[in-house]
Amino acid sequence: MKEFLNILLLGRGGREGALAEKILKSPRTRKLYTMPGEFPGCHHLPGSSLDFDRVAEIVGDYEIDLVVAGPEASIVAGIYDALSGLDVKVIAPDSDAARLEGSKEFAKEFMISHAIPSPRFMSVTSDTLDEGLSFLESQTPPYVIKADGLAGGRGVLIVSDLDQAKATLTSMIDGLFGESSQTVIVEEFVPGPECSLFYAIDGEDYIYLGSALDYKRFEDGDQGPNTAGLGAVSPALCIDKNPELIEKVEKRILLPTIRGLKEEGIDYRGFLYLGLKEVDGEPVMLEYNVRLGDPESQVLIPRMKSDIIDIFEGIADRTLALKQMELSPIHAVGVVLTAEGYPDNPRKGDTITGIQQARNLGCSVYTGAVSTNPEDGAILTDGGRIATVVGLSDNPSDARNLAYKGVNLIDFYGKYNRSDIGL
Ligand code: GLY
């Protein structure tokens, strides 16, 4: 890979904001273009990260050396494949490899084929709905019901009542998430906190990037509907205080995954994160994600001391064996602010104030679904997850206090956040 790079970063969420900040810190970054997100210090390009013709045009017009794809939607839709004829490196697994996230049925079958410990499940379609309903009856509550395809982080429902679980399964099959829920996975529930472990993979070798814990439910105390994530902390103490568990994850989950991919002729190069729980000292694999997490990236990336371009290079040139990631032992707590109406129907167009004040206090603020008013430059809400406010400190409680002080400085109509992130 060239020494100095023009980089195009796709996506517009807080994850991409954290990536942009980190990419800009690299002495190897010549210019950083972002589409469609607008982040400080970047050259913003309008367009959609799913418009691959436009991405290819930009690669040519702006002499882009490296494309970094943040969102799963672009990766699963095949951004790697779409750019494969061009003289550009792409940080994303190809669409074949991305099925690990793009189809939960594929992922579950992959886990079974490669003896990766994971909960019992049944895959249900309209032809097997009756068997699916009987499978639910054979389970104990709560019931885990997952849309097979991507659903913006909302496709996993955990339901405590059997009748409601049956109604949920039926409505998913009837099209609750469109094509994404034509197939539905009903899975045995595994108790306990879900931790995320992040890796970079170059087809052969891997580097552990660190851990995070994501708060997926909408309300305090892990109640309410599942969301794409309303807060995160890094490190996840359940992982980092337990090196034996990390070893078991690598031996029982990560290495069998890399071997299994190779056996199936799948060349996996990119980020991979494992969502798992610990049961009786053993890791149980819940899901693969073929990218960095959001909001987990906003708490993980600020802890990275190494140059992230080195990691991109390792992935793209299959040289991860020569690389390493140095992580700061600092703690990061990130609190997500959401718009009125999130997650069902977020309201747009409200003016956001206080972001700079929160930054002045020492918080990192990564904006997500926002836009800029062209008339006065005001930042407006433009979707569900508006921003993540991150506090960093030597100890978790100071990091949490700092994050919440920053949260209190930011305001917009209908602002909502959980109050128990990092507790
Ligand atoms: N926070 C979960 C995700 O990125 O999918």
XYZ file of C-alpha atoms and ligand atoms in Angstrom:
428
model
C 0.000 0.000 0.000
C 1.209 3.533 -0.735
C 2.815 5.535 2.048
C 0.387 8.492 1.803
C -3.251 7.928 1.030
C -6.404 9.609 -0.168
C -9.136 7.866 1.763
C -12.892 7.666 1.247
C -14.917 6.763 4.338
C -18.490 5.584 3.722
C -21.241 6.098 6.293
C -22.694 8.837 8.425
C -23.022 7.493 11.974
C -21.077 7.950 15.181
C -18.944 4.942 14.192
C -17.782 6.810 11.102
C -17.203 9.965 13.198
C -14.854 8.022 15.476
C -13.153 6.399 12.474
C -12.743 9.790 10.781
C -11.139 11.308 13.874
C -8.703 8.395 14.111
C -7.877 8.338 10.371
C -7.121 12.075 10.482
C -4.579 11.445 13.258
C -2.495 9.229 10.982
C 0.543 10.872 9.370
C -0.214 8.675 6.341
C -3.569 10.342 5.589
C -3.245 12.851 2.762
C -6.951 13.663 2.408
C -10.029 12.138 4.009
C -13.283 12.276 2.042
C -16.537 11.203 3.694
C -19.859 10.243 2.120
C -22.466 11.059 3.249
C -21.333 11.926 6.810
C -20.022 15.404 7.607
C -17.230 15.284 10.182
C -14.740 17.903 11.399
C -11.642 18.176 9.189
C -13.044 15.969 6.401
C -14.045 16.744 2.815
C -17.731 15.990 2.672
C -19.207 14.499 -0.493
C -22.962 14.238 -0.979
C -24.445 10.915 -2.034
C -25.416 7.555 -0.638
C -23.034 4.924 0.668
C -25.224 2.411 -1.170
C -24.787 4.113 -4.553
C -21.802 2.061 -5.708
C -21.657 3.716 -9.153
C -21.178 7.050 -7.415
C -18.530 5.522 -5.125
C -16.650 4.190 -8.178
C -16.874 7.628 -9.819
C -15.455 9.290 -6.688
C -12.596 6.765 -6.556
C -11.579 7.907 -10.040
C -12.301 11.639 -9.675
C -10.520 12.107 -6.330
C -7.710 9.577 -6.844
C -8.820 7.536 -3.851
C -6.337 4.878 -2.672
C -8.415 3.328 0.085
C -12.165 2.978 0.690
C -13.263 2.219 4.251
C -16.847 0.988 4.544
C -18.458 1.597 7.946
C -22.070 0.428 7.621
C -23.143 -3.179 7.321
C -25.686 -2.274 4.628
C -22.909 -1.248 2.189
C -20.795 -4.274 3.067
C -23.594 -6.834 2.779
C -24.761 -5.232 -0.493
C -21.268 -5.860 -1.905
C -19.172 -2.681 -1.880
C -16.014 -4.822 -2.044
C -17.245 -6.696 -5.125
C -18.482 -3.494 -6.797
C -15.013 -1.890 -6.627
C -12.999 -5.021 -7.359
C -12.083 -3.968 -10.925
C -10.614 -0.633 -9.776
C -7.136 0.248 -8.554
C -8.249 0.855 -4.965
C -8.045 -1.068 -1.705
C -11.332 -1.668 0.090
C -11.639 -2.271 3.807
C -14.690 -4.521 3.913
C -15.206 -8.248 3.492
C -16.737 -9.271 0.152
C -20.437 -10.064 -0.104
C -19.833 -13.799 0.181
C -18.028 -13.344 3.500
C -20.540 -10.711 4.645
C -23.259 -13.389 4.797
C -21.962 -14.029 8.322
C -23.941 -10.906 9.222
C -26.288 -10.554 6.257
C -28.000 -13.889 6.935
C -28.461 -15.112 10.478
C -29.504 -18.493 9.071
C -26.189 -18.745 7.198
C -24.301 -17.734 10.365
C -26.130 -20.276 12.540
C -25.531 -23.080 10.046
C -21.895 -22.037 9.770
C -21.536 -22.244 13.570
C -23.029 -25.727 13.610
C -20.867 -26.947 10.706
C -17.724 -25.757 12.454
C -18.630 -26.851 15.996
C -18.759 -23.311 17.349
C -20.712 -23.265 20.637
C -23.997 -21.451 20.057
C -27.617 -21.659 21.262
C -30.024 -24.204 19.794
C -32.247 -22.730 17.089
C -34.821 -23.321 14.434
C -35.002 -21.524 11.105
C -38.609 -20.725 10.145
C -40.219 -19.687 6.837
C -43.879 -19.377 5.815
C -43.767 -23.081 4.861
C -42.635 -24.119 8.346
C -44.519 -21.601 10.495
C -46.508 -24.323 12.335
C -43.291 -26.148 13.266
C -41.817 -22.816 14.361
C -44.782 -22.148 16.645
C -44.407 -25.652 18.142
C -40.673 -25.021 18.624
C -41.560 -21.891 20.605
C -43.889 -24.000 22.792
C -40.994 -26.366 23.536
C -38.822 -23.471 24.792
C -38.834 -21.696 28.149
C -39.238 -17.886 28.261
C -37.918 -15.441 27.295
C -38.108 -16.207 23.573
C -35.495 -14.893 21.126
C -36.828 -14.195 17.634
C -34.485 -12.826 14.956
C -35.053 -11.642 11.406
C -32.637 -13.447 9.081
C -31.507 -10.310 7.227
C -30.426 -6.796 8.182
C -32.974 -4.696 10.036
C -31.012 -1.690 11.278
C -30.303 -3.297 14.646
C -34.014 -3.807 15.328
C -34.474 -7.306 13.976
C -33.866 -9.154 17.245
C -36.871 -9.331 19.568
C -36.777 -10.833 23.035
C -40.275 -11.598 24.276
C -41.283 -12.976 27.652
C -44.832 -14.134 26.904
C -45.493 -17.226 24.750
C -48.584 -15.832 22.991
C -46.739 -12.630 22.218
C -43.766 -14.647 20.953
C -46.054 -16.594 18.607
C -47.623 -13.347 17.369
C -44.150 -11.839 16.843
C -42.937 -14.842 14.851
C -46.090 -14.771 12.724
C -45.876 -11.041 12.050
C -42.192 -11.317 11.109
C -43.001 -14.066 8.625
C -45.871 -11.870 7.381
C -43.329 -9.142 6.516
C -42.673 -7.049 9.659
C -39.133 -6.421 8.367
C -39.913 -6.950 4.682
C -37.576 -9.357 2.903
C -35.292 -9.417 5.933
C -37.829 -11.470 7.887
C -38.910 -13.901 5.162
C -36.793 -16.317 7.148
C -36.779 -16.040 10.945
C -34.512 -17.640 13.526
C -36.024 -18.759 16.816
C -33.193 -19.234 19.281
C -32.796 -20.529 22.824
C -32.295 -17.598 25.248
C -28.894 -17.293 26.919
C -28.839 -15.147 30.099
C -26.196 -12.588 31.059
C -24.513 -9.544 29.529
C -23.518 -9.705 25.858
C -19.912 -8.682 25.205
C -18.318 -7.761 21.920
C -14.773 -8.702 20.926
C -13.276 -6.940 17.928
C -10.755 -8.374 15.490
C -9.044 -7.457 12.245
C -8.671 -10.447 9.887
C -6.634 -10.816 6.694
C -7.805 -14.280 5.617
C -5.039 -16.057 7.581
C -4.004 -13.987 10.575
C -5.852 -11.818 13.025
C -5.281 -9.086 15.566
C -7.404 -8.594 18.683
C -8.514 -4.977 18.774
C -10.275 -4.897 22.140
C -13.644 -5.381 23.820
C -16.792 -3.387 24.433
C -20.190 -3.826 26.008
C -23.190 -2.453 24.145
C -26.502 -1.422 25.760
C -29.084 -2.540 23.231
C -32.390 -2.025 25.037
C -34.154 1.333 24.923
C -34.844 1.825 28.635
C -32.773 1.817 31.798
C -32.273 -1.564 33.420
C -32.201 -3.231 29.977
C -35.938 -2.895 29.448
C -37.961 -1.850 26.420
C -37.408 -2.581 22.739
C -34.094 -3.610 21.225
C -32.281 -0.847 19.388
C -29.064 -0.602 17.403
C -27.393 0.476 20.682
C -27.984 3.256 23.196
C -24.599 3.273 24.866
C -21.376 1.343 25.237
C -18.348 0.976 27.454
C -14.837 -0.174 26.642
C -13.150 -2.198 27.909
C -15.911 -4.682 28.760
C -14.739 -5.710 32.207
C -16.370 -9.154 31.893
C -13.838 -9.770 29.114
C -10.767 -7.778 30.042
C -10.648 -9.040 33.621
C -10.808 -12.570 32.287
C -7.845 -13.365 29.983
C -8.736 -17.048 30.206
C -12.086 -16.269 28.569
C -10.359 -14.364 25.746
C -8.161 -17.423 25.150
C -11.232 -19.657 25.056
C -12.966 -17.293 22.624
C -9.971 -17.461 20.311
C -9.655 -21.247 20.582
C -13.347 -22.193 20.431
C -14.821 -19.435 18.307
C -12.361 -17.243 16.402
C -9.912 -19.857 15.104
C -12.676 -22.313 14.094
C -14.345 -19.371 12.315
C -11.202 -18.486 10.340
C -10.561 -22.165 9.533
C -14.218 -22.710 8.616
C -14.254 -19.740 6.279
C -11.184 -21.059 4.490
C -12.681 -24.540 4.243
C -15.774 -23.042 2.639
C -13.616 -21.114 0.165
C -14.499 -17.739 1.708
C -11.682 -15.174 1.798
C -12.489 -13.023 4.847
C -10.595 -9.756 5.016
C -11.919 -6.964 7.184
C -13.118 -6.274 10.680
C -15.083 -8.950 12.475
C -16.784 -8.660 15.784
C -18.107 -11.459 17.882
C -21.161 -10.920 20.075
C -21.142 -13.530 22.825
C -22.082 -14.423 26.376
C -20.283 -16.409 29.041
C -22.105 -19.434 30.449
C -20.444 -21.444 33.243
C -17.045 -20.075 32.251
C -17.469 -20.946 28.575
C -18.122 -18.556 25.674
C -21.375 -19.006 23.768
C -21.458 -17.373 20.352
C -24.520 -15.282 19.557
C -23.710 -13.323 16.418
C -21.112 -12.197 13.939
C -20.857 -8.640 12.691
C -18.681 -8.028 9.655
C -17.594 -4.484 10.624
C -16.993 -2.357 13.659
C -19.971 -1.826 15.973
C -21.955 1.325 16.512
C -21.845 2.693 19.255
C -19.037 0.316 20.336
C -16.535 1.964 17.958
C -16.979 5.305 19.675
C -15.636 3.843 22.907
C -13.098 1.448 21.390
C -11.412 3.606 18.744
C -10.488 6.470 21.128
C -8.536 3.883 23.167
C -6.435 2.786 20.167
C -2.879 4.062 20.342
C -1.588 2.434 17.143
C -2.047 3.976 13.706
C -5.301 2.620 12.263
C -3.900 2.871 8.715
C -1.413 0.190 9.735
C -4.336 -2.084 10.530
C -6.082 -1.213 7.243
C -2.818 -2.033 5.463
C -2.520 -5.354 7.289
C -6.066 -6.304 6.215
C -5.688 -5.182 2.595
C -2.166 -6.548 1.992
C -2.518 -9.694 4.166
C 0.260 -8.529 6.464
C -1.540 -8.498 9.819
C 1.043 -10.948 11.153
C 3.497 -8.019 11.090
C 1.161 -5.563 12.838
C -0.030 -4.962 16.343
C -2.658 -2.882 18.070
C -1.645 -1.069 21.220
C -4.635 -0.140 23.359
C -4.695 2.419 26.142
C -5.828 0.978 29.506
C -8.108 4.037 29.837
C -11.889 3.524 30.282
C -14.434 4.942 27.853
C -18.164 5.362 28.480
C -20.406 6.448 25.589
C -24.017 7.612 25.945
C -26.207 7.808 22.839
C -28.708 10.658 22.462
C -31.778 9.836 20.381
C -34.449 11.921 18.685
C -38.104 12.179 19.662
C -39.927 9.099 18.347
C -36.876 6.802 18.147
C -36.777 3.874 17.440
C -40.093 3.701 15.512
C -40.484 7.082 13.900
C -37.779 9.624 14.742
C -38.654 13.281 14.252
C -36.263 15.347 12.122
C -35.298 18.999 11.792
C -34.793 20.081 15.423
C -31.827 22.335 16.230
C -29.115 20.769 18.384
C -27.164 22.979 20.783
C -24.282 22.406 23.181
C -22.062 20.032 21.187
C -19.082 22.399 21.344
C -19.632 23.015 25.079
C -19.542 19.259 25.698
C -16.329 19.028 23.657
C -14.863 21.967 25.607
C -15.540 20.027 28.804
C -13.311 17.218 27.494
C -15.924 14.857 26.049
C -15.720 13.414 22.560
C -19.005 13.925 20.743
C -19.581 11.807 17.643
C -22.594 12.958 15.694
C -24.745 10.479 13.805
C -28.065 11.253 12.147
C -27.645 15.012 11.796
C -27.669 17.514 8.952
C -26.513 21.103 8.628
C -28.913 23.939 7.947
C -27.385 25.560 4.824
C -28.762 28.991 5.840
C -27.241 29.410 9.286
C -24.958 26.366 9.742
C -27.063 25.050 12.658
C -26.863 21.313 13.298
C -30.250 19.607 12.992
C -31.618 16.222 13.976
C -31.998 14.023 10.893
C -32.792 10.515 12.081
C -32.755 8.321 15.186
C -29.371 8.189 16.880
C -28.196 11.794 16.984
C -24.874 11.659 18.806
C -22.736 9.672 21.216
C -21.123 11.555 24.089
C -17.979 9.803 25.279
C -16.085 10.346 28.524
C -12.570 8.951 28.902
C -10.782 8.517 32.202
C -8.446 6.278 34.174
C -11.396 4.839 36.041
C -14.876 3.839 34.849
C -16.859 6.042 37.224
C -15.017 9.253 36.276
C -15.460 8.355 32.598
C -19.170 7.897 33.221
C -19.508 11.165 35.169
C -17.748 13.081 32.414
C -19.947 11.551 29.710
C -23.142 12.466 31.586
C -21.925 16.020 32.229
C -21.478 16.326 28.458
C -24.914 14.780 27.856
C -26.483 17.458 30.070
C -24.921 20.249 28.013
C -26.447 19.071 24.724
C -30.039 19.887 23.987
C -32.672 19.432 21.285
C -36.427 18.919 21.251
C -37.331 15.423 22.471
C -33.764 14.456 23.409
C -33.631 11.049 25.102
C -30.832 8.998 26.632
C -30.503 6.100 29.030
C -29.273 7.175 32.434
C -27.580 3.918 33.443
C -24.795 3.491 30.869
C -21.635 2.292 32.585
C -23.327 1.522 35.919
N -24.247 -2.044 18.474
C -24.560 -3.132 17.682
C -24.182 -3.054 16.276
O -23.321 -2.287 15.877
O -24.738 -3.802 15.519
